[in-house]
Coordinates of C-alpha atoms in Angstrom, one line a residue:
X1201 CA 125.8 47.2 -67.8
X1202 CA 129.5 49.1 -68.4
X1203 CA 129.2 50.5 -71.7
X1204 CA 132.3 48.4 -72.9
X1205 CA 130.4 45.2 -72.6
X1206 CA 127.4 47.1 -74.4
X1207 CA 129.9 48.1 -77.4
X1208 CA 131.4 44.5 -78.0
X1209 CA 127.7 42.5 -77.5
X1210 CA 127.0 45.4 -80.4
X1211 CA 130.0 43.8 -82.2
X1212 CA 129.1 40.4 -82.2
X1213 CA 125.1 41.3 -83.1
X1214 CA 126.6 42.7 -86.3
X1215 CA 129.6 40.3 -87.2
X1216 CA 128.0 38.0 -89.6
X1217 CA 124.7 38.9 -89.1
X1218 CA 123.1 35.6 -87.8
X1219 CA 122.9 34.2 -84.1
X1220 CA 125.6 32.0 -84.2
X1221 CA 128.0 34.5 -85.3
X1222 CA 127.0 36.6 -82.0
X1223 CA 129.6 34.7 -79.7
X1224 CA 132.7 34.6 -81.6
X1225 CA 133.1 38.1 -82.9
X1226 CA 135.2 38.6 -79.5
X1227 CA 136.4 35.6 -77.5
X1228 CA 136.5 37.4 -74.5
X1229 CA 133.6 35.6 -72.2
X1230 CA 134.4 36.7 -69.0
X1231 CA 132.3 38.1 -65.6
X1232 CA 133.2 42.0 -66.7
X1233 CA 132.8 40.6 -70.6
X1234 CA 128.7 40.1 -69.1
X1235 CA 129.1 43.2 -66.9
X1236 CA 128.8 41.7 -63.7
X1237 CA 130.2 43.4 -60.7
X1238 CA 132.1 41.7 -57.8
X1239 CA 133.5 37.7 -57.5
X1240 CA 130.5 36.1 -59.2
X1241 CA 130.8 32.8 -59.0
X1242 CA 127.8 31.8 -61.1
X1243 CA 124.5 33.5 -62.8
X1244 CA 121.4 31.8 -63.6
X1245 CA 119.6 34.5 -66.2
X1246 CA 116.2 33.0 -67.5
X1247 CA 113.8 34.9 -70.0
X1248 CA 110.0 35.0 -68.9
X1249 CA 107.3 36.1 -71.6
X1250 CA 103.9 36.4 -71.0
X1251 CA 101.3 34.2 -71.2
X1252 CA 97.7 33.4 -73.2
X1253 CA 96.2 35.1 -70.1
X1254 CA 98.6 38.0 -69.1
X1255 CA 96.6 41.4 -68.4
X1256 CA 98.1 44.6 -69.6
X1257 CA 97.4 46.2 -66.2
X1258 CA 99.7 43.5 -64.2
X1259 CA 102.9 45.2 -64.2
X1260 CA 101.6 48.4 -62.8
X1261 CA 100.3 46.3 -59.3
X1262 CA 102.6 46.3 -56.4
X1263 CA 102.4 42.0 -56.0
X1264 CA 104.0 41.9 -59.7
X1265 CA 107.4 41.9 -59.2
X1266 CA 107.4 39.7 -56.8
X1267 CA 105.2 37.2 -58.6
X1268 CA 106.7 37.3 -61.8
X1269 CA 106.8 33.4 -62.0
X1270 CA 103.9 32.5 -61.6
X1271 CA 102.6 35.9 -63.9
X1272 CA 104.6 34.6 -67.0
X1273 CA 106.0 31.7 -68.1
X1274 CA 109.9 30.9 -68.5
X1275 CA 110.9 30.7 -72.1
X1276 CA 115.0 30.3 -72.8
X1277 CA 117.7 30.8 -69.9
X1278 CA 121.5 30.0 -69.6
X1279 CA 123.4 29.2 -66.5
X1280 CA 126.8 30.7 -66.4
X1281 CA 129.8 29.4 -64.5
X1282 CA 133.3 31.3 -63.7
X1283 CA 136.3 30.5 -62.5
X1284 CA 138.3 32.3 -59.8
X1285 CA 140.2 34.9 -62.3
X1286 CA 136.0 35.4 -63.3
X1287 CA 136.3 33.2 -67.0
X1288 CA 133.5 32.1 -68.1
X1289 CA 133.8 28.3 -66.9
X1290 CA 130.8 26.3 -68.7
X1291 CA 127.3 27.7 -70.0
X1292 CA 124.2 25.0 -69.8
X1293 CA 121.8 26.6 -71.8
X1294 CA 118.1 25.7 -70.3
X1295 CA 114.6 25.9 -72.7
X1296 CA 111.0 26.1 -70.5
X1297 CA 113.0 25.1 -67.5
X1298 CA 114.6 21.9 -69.2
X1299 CA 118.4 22.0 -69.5
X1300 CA 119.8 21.4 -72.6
X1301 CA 122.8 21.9 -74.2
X1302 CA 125.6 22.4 -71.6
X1303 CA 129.5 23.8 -73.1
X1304 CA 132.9 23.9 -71.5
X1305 CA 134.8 26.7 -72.7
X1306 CA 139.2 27.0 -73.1
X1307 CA 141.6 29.6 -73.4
X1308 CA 144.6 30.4 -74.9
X1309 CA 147.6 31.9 -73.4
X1310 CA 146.4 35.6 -73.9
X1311 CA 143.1 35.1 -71.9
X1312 CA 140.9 34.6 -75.2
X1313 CA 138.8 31.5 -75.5
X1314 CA 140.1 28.7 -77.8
X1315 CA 137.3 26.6 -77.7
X1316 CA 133.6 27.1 -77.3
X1317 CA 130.0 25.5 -77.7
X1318 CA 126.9 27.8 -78.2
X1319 CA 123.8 27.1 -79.7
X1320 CA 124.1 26.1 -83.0
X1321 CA 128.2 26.4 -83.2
X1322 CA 131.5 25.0 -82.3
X1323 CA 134.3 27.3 -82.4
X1324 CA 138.1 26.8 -82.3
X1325 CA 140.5 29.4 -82.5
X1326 CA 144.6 29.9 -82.6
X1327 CA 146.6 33.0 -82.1
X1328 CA 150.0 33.7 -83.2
X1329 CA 151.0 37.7 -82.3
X1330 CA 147.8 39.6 -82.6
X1331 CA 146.4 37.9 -85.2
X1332 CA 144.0 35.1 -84.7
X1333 CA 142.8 32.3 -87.3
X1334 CA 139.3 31.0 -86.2
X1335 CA 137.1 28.2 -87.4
X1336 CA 133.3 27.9 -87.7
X1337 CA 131.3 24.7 -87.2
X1338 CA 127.6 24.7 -88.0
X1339 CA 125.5 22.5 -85.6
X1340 CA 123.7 19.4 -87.3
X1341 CA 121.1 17.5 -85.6
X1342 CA 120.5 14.0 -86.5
X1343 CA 117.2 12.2 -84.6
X1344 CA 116.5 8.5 -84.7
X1345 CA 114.1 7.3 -87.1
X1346 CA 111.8 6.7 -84.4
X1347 CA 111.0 10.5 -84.0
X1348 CA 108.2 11.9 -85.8
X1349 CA 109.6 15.4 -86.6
X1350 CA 106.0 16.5 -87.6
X1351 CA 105.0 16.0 -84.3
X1352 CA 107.5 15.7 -81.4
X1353 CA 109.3 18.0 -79.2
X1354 CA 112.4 18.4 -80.8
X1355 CA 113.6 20.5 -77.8
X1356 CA 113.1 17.4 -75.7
X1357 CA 113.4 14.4 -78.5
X1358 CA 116.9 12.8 -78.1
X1359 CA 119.6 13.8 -80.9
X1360 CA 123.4 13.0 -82.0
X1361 CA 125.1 16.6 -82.8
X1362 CA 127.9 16.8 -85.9
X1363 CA 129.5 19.9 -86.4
X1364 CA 130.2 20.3 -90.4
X1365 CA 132.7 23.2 -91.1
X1366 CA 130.8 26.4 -91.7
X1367 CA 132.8 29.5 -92.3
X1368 CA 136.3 30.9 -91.1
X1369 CA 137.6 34.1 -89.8
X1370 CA 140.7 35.4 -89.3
X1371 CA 141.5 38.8 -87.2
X1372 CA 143.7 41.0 -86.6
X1373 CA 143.9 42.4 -83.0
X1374 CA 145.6 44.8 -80.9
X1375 CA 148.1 43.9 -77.9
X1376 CA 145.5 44.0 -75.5
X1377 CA 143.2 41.9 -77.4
X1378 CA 141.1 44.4 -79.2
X1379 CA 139.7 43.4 -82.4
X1380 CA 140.9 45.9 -85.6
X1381 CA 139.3 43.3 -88.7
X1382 CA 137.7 40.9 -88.8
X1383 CA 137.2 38.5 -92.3
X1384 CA 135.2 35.9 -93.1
X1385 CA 135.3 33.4 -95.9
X1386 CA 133.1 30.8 -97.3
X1387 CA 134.7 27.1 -97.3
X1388 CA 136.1 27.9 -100.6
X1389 CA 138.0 30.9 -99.3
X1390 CA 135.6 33.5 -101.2
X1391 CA 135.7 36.0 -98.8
X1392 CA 131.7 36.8 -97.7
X1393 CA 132.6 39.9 -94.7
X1394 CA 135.2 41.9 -94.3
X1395 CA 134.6 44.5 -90.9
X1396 CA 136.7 47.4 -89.5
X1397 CA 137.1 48.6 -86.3
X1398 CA 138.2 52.5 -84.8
X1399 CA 138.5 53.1 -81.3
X1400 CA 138.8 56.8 -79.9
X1401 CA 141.7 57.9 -76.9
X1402 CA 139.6 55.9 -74.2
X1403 CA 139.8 52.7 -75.8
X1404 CA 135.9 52.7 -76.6
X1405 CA 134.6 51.8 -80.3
X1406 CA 134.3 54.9 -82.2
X1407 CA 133.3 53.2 -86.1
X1408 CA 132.7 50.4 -88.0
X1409 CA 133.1 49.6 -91.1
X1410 CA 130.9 47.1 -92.4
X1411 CA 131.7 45.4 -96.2
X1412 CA 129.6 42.6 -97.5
X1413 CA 130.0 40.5 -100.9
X1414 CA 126.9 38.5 -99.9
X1415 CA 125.0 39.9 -102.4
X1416 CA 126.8 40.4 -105.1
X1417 CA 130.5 40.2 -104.8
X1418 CA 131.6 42.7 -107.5
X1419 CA 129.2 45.2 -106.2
X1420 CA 129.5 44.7 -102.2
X1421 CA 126.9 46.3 -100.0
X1422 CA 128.9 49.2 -97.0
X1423 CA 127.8 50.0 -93.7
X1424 CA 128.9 52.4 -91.5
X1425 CA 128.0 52.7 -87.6
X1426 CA 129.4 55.2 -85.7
X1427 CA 129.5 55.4 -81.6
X1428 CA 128.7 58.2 -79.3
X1429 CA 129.3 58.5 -75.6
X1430 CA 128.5 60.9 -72.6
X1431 CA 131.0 62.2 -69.4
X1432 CA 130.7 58.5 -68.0
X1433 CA 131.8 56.7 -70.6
X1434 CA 127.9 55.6 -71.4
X1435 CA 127.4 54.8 -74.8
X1436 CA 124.2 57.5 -75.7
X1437 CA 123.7 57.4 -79.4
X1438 CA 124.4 54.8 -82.6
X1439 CA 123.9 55.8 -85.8
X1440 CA 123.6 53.3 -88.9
X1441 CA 124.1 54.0 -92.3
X1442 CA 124.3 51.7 -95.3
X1443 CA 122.3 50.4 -98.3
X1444 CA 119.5 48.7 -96.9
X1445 CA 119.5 50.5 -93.3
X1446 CA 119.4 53.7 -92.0
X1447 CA 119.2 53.6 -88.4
X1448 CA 119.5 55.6 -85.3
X1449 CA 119.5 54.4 -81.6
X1450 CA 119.6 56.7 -78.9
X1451 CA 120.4 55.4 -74.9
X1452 CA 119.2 56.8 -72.1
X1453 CA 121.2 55.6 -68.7
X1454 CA 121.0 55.0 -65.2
X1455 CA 123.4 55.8 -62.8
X1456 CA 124.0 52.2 -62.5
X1457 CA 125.7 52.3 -66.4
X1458 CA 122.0 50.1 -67.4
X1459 CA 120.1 51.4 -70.2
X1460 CA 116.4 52.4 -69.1
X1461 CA 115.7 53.7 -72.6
X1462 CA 116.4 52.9 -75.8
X1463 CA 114.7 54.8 -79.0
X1464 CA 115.0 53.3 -82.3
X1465 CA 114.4 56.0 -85.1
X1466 CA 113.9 53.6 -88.4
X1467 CA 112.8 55.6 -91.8
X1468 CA 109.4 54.0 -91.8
X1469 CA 108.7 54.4 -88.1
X1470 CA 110.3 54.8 -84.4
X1471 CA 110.7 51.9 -81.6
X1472 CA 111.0 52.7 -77.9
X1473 CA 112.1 50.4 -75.3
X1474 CA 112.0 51.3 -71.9
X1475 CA 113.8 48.9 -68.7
X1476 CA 113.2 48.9 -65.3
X1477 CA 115.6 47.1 -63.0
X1478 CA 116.3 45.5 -59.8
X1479 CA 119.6 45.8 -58.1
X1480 CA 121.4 42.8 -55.7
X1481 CA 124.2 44.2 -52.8
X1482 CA 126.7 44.4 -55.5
X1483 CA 125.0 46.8 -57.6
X1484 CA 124.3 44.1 -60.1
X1485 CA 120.9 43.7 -61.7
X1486 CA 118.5 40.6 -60.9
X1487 CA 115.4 41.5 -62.1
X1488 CA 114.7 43.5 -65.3
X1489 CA 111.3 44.4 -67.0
X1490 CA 111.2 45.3 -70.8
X1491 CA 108.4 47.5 -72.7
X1492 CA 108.2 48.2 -75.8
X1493 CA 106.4 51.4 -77.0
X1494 CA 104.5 52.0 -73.5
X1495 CA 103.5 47.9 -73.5
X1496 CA 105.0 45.4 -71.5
X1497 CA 107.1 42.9 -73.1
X1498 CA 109.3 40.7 -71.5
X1499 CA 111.3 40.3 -68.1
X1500 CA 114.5 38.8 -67.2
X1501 CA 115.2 37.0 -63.7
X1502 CA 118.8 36.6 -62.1
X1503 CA 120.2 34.7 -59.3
X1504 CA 123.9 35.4 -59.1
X1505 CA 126.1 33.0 -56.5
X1506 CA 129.2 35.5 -55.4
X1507 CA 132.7 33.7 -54.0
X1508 CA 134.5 35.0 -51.2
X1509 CA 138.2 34.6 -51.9
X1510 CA 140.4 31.8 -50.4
X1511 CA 143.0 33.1 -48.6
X1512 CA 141.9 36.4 -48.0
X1513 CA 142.7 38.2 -44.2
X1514 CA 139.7 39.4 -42.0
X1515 CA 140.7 42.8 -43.5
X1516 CA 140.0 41.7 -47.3
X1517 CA 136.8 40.2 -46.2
X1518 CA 136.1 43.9 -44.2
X1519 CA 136.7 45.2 -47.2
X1520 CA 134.7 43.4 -49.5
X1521 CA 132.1 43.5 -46.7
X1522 CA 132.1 47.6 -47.0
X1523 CA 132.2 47.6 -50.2
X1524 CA 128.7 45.4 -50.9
X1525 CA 127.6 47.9 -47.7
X1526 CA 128.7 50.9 -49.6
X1527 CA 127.1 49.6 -53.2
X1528 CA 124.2 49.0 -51.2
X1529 CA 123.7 52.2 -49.9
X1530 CA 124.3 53.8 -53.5
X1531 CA 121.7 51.6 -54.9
X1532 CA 119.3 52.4 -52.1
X1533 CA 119.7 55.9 -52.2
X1534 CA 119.6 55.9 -56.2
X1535 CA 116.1 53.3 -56.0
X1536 CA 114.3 56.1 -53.6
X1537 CA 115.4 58.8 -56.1
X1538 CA 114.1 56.3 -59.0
X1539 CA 110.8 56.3 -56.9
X1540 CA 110.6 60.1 -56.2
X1541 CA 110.5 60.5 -60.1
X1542 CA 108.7 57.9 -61.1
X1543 CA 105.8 59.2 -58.2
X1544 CA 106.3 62.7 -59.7
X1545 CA 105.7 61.5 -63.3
X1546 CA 102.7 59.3 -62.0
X1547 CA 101.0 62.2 -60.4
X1548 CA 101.7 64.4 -63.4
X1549 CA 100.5 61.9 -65.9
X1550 CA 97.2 60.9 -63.9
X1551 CA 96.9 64.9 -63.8
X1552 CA 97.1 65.5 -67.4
X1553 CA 94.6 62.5 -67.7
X1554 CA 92.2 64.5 -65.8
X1555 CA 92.4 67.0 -66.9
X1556 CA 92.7 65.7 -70.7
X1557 CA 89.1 63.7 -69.5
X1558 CA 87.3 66.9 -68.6
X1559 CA 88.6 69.0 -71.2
X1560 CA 87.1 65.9 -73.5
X1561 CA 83.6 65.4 -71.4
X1562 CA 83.1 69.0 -71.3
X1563 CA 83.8 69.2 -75.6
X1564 CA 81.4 66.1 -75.3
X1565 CA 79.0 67.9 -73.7
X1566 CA 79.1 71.4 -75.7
X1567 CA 78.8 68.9 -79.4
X1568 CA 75.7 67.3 -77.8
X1569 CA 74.0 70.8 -77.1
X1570 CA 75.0 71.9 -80.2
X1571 CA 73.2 69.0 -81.8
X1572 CA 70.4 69.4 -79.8
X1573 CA 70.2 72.8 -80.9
X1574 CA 70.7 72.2 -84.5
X1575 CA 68.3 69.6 -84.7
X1576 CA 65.7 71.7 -82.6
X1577 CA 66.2 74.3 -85.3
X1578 CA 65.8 72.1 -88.2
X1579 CA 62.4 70.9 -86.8
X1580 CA 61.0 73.8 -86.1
X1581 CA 62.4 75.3 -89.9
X1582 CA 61.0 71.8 -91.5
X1583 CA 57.5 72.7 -89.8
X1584 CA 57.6 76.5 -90.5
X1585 CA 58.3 75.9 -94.1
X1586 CA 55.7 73.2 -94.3
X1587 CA 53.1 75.1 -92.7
X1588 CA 54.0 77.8 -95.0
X1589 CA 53.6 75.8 -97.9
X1590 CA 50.3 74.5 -96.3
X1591 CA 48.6 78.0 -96.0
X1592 CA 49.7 79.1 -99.3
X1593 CA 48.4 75.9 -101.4
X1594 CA 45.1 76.3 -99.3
X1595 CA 45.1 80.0 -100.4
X1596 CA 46.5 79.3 -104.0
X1597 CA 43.1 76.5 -104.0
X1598 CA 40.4 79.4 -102.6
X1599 CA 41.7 82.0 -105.3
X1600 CA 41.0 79.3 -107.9
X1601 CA 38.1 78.5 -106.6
X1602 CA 36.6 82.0 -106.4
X1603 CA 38.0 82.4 -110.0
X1604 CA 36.0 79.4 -111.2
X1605 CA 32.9 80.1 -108.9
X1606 CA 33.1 84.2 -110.2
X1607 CA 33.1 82.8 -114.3
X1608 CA 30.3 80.0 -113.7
X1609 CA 27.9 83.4 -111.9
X1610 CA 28.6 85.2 -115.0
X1611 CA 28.4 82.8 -117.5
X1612 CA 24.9 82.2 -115.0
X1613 CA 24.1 85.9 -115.5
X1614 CA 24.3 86.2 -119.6
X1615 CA 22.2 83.1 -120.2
X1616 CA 19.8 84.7 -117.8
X1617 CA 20.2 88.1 -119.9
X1618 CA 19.8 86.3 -122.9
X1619 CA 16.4 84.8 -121.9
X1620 CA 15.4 87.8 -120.6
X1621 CA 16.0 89.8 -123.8
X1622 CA 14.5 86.8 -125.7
X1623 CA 11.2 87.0 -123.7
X1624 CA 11.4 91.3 -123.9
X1625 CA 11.5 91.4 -128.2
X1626 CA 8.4 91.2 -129.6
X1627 CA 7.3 88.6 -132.1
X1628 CA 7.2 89.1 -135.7
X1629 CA 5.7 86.9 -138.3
X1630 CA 8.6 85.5 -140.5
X1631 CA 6.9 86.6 -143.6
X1632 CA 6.8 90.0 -142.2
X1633 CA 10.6 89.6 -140.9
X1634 CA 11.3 88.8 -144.1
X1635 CA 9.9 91.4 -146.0
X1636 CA 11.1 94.0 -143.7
X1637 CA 14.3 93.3 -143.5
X1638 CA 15.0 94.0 -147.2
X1639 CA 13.2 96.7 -147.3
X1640 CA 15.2 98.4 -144.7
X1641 CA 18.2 97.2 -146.7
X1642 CA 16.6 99.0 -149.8
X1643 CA 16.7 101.9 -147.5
X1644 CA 19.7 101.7 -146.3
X1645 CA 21.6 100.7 -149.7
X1646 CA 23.1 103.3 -151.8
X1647 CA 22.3 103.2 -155.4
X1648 CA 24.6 101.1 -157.6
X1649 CA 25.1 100.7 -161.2
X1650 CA 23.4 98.1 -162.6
X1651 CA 26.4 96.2 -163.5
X1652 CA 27.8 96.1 -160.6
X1653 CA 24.5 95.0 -158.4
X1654 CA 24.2 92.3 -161.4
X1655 CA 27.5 90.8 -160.1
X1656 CA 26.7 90.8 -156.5
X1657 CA 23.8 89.2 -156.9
X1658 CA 25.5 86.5 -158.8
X1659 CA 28.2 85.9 -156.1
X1660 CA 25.5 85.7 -153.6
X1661 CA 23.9 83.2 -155.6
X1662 CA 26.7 81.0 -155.4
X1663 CA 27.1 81.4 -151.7
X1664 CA 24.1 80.5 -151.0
X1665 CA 24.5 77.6 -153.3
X1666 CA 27.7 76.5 -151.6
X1667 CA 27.7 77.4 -147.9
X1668 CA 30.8 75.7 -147.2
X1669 CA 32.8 78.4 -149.4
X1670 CA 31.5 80.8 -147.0
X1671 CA 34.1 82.9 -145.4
X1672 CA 35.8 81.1 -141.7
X1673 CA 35.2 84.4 -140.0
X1674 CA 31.6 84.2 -140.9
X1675 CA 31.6 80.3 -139.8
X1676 CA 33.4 81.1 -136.2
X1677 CA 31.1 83.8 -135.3
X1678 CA 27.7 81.1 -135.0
X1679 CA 27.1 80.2 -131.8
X1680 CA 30.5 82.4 -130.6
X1681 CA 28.7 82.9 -127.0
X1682 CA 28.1 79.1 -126.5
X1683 CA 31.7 77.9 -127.1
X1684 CA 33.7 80.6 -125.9
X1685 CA 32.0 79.9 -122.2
X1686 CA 32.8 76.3 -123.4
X1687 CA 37.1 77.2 -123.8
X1688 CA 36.6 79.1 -120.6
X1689 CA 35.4 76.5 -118.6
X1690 CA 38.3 74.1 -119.6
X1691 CA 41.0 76.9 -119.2
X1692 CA 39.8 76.8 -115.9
X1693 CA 39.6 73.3 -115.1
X1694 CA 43.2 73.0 -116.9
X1695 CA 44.8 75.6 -114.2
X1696 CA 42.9 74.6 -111.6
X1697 CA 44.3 70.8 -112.2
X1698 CA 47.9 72.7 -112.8
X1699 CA 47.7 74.4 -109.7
X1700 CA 46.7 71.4 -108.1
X1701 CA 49.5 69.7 -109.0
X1702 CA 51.8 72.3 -108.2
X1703 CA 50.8 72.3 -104.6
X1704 CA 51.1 68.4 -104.5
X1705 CA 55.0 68.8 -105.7
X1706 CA 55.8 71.3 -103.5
X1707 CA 54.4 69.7 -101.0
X1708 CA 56.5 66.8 -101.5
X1709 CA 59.5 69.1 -101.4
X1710 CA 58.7 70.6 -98.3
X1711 CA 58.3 67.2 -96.7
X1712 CA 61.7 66.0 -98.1
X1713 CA 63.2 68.5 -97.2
X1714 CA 61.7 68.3 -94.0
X1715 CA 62.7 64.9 -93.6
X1716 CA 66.4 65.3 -94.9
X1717 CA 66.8 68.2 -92.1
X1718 CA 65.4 65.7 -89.1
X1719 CA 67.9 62.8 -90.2
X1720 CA 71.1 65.5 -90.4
X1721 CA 70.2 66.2 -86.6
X1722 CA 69.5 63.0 -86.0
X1723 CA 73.1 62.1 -87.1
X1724 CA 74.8 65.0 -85.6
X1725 CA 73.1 64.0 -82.6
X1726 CA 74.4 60.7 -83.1
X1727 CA 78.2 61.8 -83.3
X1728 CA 77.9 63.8 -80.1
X1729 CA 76.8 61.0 -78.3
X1730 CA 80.1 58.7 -79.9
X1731 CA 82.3 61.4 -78.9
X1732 CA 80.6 62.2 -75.5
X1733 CA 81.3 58.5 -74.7
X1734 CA 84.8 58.2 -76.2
X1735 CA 85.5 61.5 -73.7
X1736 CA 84.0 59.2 -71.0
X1737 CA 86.5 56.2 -72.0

């Protein structure tokens, strides 16, 4: 599509905003206004979208193309009519197949329409100079009372159209019908759009200004949107600025003047549309296939009806003849170039696939080993450390039990000294005992004064009569032997049962720690295994 056409579909698409606005921003309608090359006498365009069943990997079999019928499923369409100077003549718009709506369109003296049905709108315009003073009707449907809207097709139910007044706008063009303003007011003449147009040396749209009193009409929303183009007169790059938008688009074209890719660079996030395209004898385009970010979206089918000119010599015809030959070659030669690339890029791709799938199996495979590995070494670490924790409990329990086994021998031993000593002394006769042992005292004594012996024999009288005021020391020391093997015995029982239960707790540790180590290389063997099969995919 000529770039022209591209800039002033871009006008309509941004005149008021809303579908029925798209068609009247310019009036022109005619065979170059759609981009169509040669006499074209009519053009039935339909829109096919896929259906419940499509498969994502249709589009990229050779039979696709030329099944696209029967692959998808006709949506919306419009069958286009022109006259010999290539005006647009009538438009029947067609839903699923069905026509529908069909329009008749007029013009004025300077080429530009004067009447027109779309869908949705009526339009009538008048011109006086370069300026022109159009009217907007808004479509109202009215279906019989026999129709149950909640249910029926209203596509198909039957209806009686009235076209209310809607909006107005009045423009201001240039000699050879180029738009400068455009304004448009509400039915009480509160203006709701005002739009400004600059054109560079070629004629092309260079900016827009956009002004909208929509939202507030003392504090109107602005939009700017400025137009790039390359050597051929292509438009390559749109930029949008404004309140609510900030927007770049960026073309990519064929040699044809078609777009084959279209970026759209929002703030939150970038769109890519890519085209491919079938070309007639003429160099126009019957078949196109839409996808958007890598997917396929839609397609558009064509069947254009050319007219060969009455009155024309065998020489005219010749011509025509060599120049369909000669756009025929062009779009031949420019196809097989299409397919050299596109083969190149295939190759390339399906070798960086490759090569992207082995570098990923072979990462696969290195993760698994290293799981393997790591959860080898765990085990064997878990086991070590529990056998070590075996041998030393075991060894911690024999040194205890020597311990206890070593104090019971000698506790053993000095009973059996005791008796033996016991059975060694010889007997004495208390009386004797008795009478020797103070003796030996008297002996032993040193001589005291008389006083002082008087006094110690009277505090001995009263320990004797009072053993319990005897002194604790002298208490503690009866039967010392007996209870100190007594306190030695339970200190050992106490650390053996401590040590005991030391060994149980650590034991415990070992094991969960043990069994923490095997579920970690469990898991990481786990996770190799996930990414050795999402290398594999």
């Amino acid at each position: 599509m000529n770039k022209n056409i591209l800039i002033l579909t871009t006008i309509a698409l941004l005149g008021l905003g809303s579908l029925k606005a798209q068609d009247i921003v310019n009036l022109r309608m005619d065979a170059a206004w759609q981009g169509l090359r040669g006499p074209v006498a009519s053009m039935d365009e339909d829109i096919l979208i896929k259906k419940d069943y499509f498969r994502d990997d249709w589009p990229s079999r050779k039979w696709f193309r030329q099944d696209l019928r029967n692959c998808l499923q006709e949506d919306k369409g419009r069958i286009m009519t022109f006259n010999p100077n290539g005006r647009l003549a009538s438009i029947t718009y067609t839903n699923k197949g069905v026509a529908g709506l069909k329009t008749q369109c007029n013009y004025a003296s300077n080429g530009l329409l004067s009447s027109f049905v779309g869908e949705g709108y009526k339009v009538e315009a008048k011109y006086s100079g370069t300026d022109a003073d159009i009217n907007i009707y808004a479509e109202t449907k009215s279906y019989s009372s026999k129709v149950n809207l909640a249910t029926a097709d209203l596509n198909k139910a039957p209806y009686t159209n009235t076209y209310p007044f809607d909006m107005k706008c009045r423009q201001t063009l240039t000699p050879n019908g180029q738009i400068l303003t455009s304004k448009y007011f509400y039915v009480d003449s509160v203006m709701a759009r005002e739009i400004s147009y600059t054109y560079n040396h070629l004629g092309l749209l260079a900016k827009e200004v956009v002004v909208d009193y929509q939202r507030d009409p003392n504090d109107p929303s602005v939009s700017t949107i400025l137009y790039q183009y390359d050597n051929n007169n292509f438009l390559t790059r749109k930029t949008i600025k404004g309140t609510a938008i900030n927007d770049v688009l960026t073309y990519v074209n064929n040699e044809m003047g078609d777009c084959v890719q279209l970026t759209i660079e929002h703030p939150y996030g970038n769109e890519v549309y890519t085209y491919e395209y079938e070309y007639d004898d003429w160099g126009n385009w019957i078949m196109r296939l839409q996808f958007k970010n890598g997917a396929f979206d839609c397609a558009a089918l064509r069947t254009l009806v050319y007219r060969k000119k009455a009155g024309t010599s065998a020489a005219d015809e010749i011509a025509l003849t060599e120049e369909a030959q000669s756009a025929k070659k062009a779009k031949m030669s420019f196809e097989a170039e299409q397919r050299k690339e596109a083969e190149a890029a295939q190759k390339e791709a399906m070798k960086q696939q490759r090569d992207k799938e082995k570098a990923e199996a072979k990462a696969a495979k290195a993760a698994a080993r290293e799981a393997a590995a790591a959860e080898k070494a765990a085990k064997k670490q878990a086991a070590k450390e529990a056998a070590d924790a075996e041998k030393a409990a075991k060894m911690e329990g024999k040194q205890n039990k020597d311990q206890a086994t070593d104090k019971v021998s000698k506790k053993k031993e000095r009973k059996q000294g005791d008796k033996a000593d016991k059975q060694k002394a010889p007997k004495e006769p208390k009386a004797k005992k008795a009478k020797k042992e103070p003796k030996a005292d008297k002996q032993k004594a040193p001589k005291e004064p008389k006083a002082t012996k008087a006094k110690k024999a009277k505090k001995a009288k009263k320990q004797q009569e009072s053993p319990a005021m005897q002194p604790q020391h002298e208490i503690q020391t009866l039967g010392g032997d007996e209870r100190d093997q007594k306190a030695v015995t339970r200190e050992m029982k106490r650390r053996a049962l401590a040590a005991e239960k030391a060994r149980a707790k650590e034991y415990k540790q070992q094991q969960k720690a043990r069994k923490a180590a095997e579920k970690e290389a469990e898991k990481a063997m786990k996770a190799a295994e996930k990414e050795a099969k999402k290398g594999k995919k």
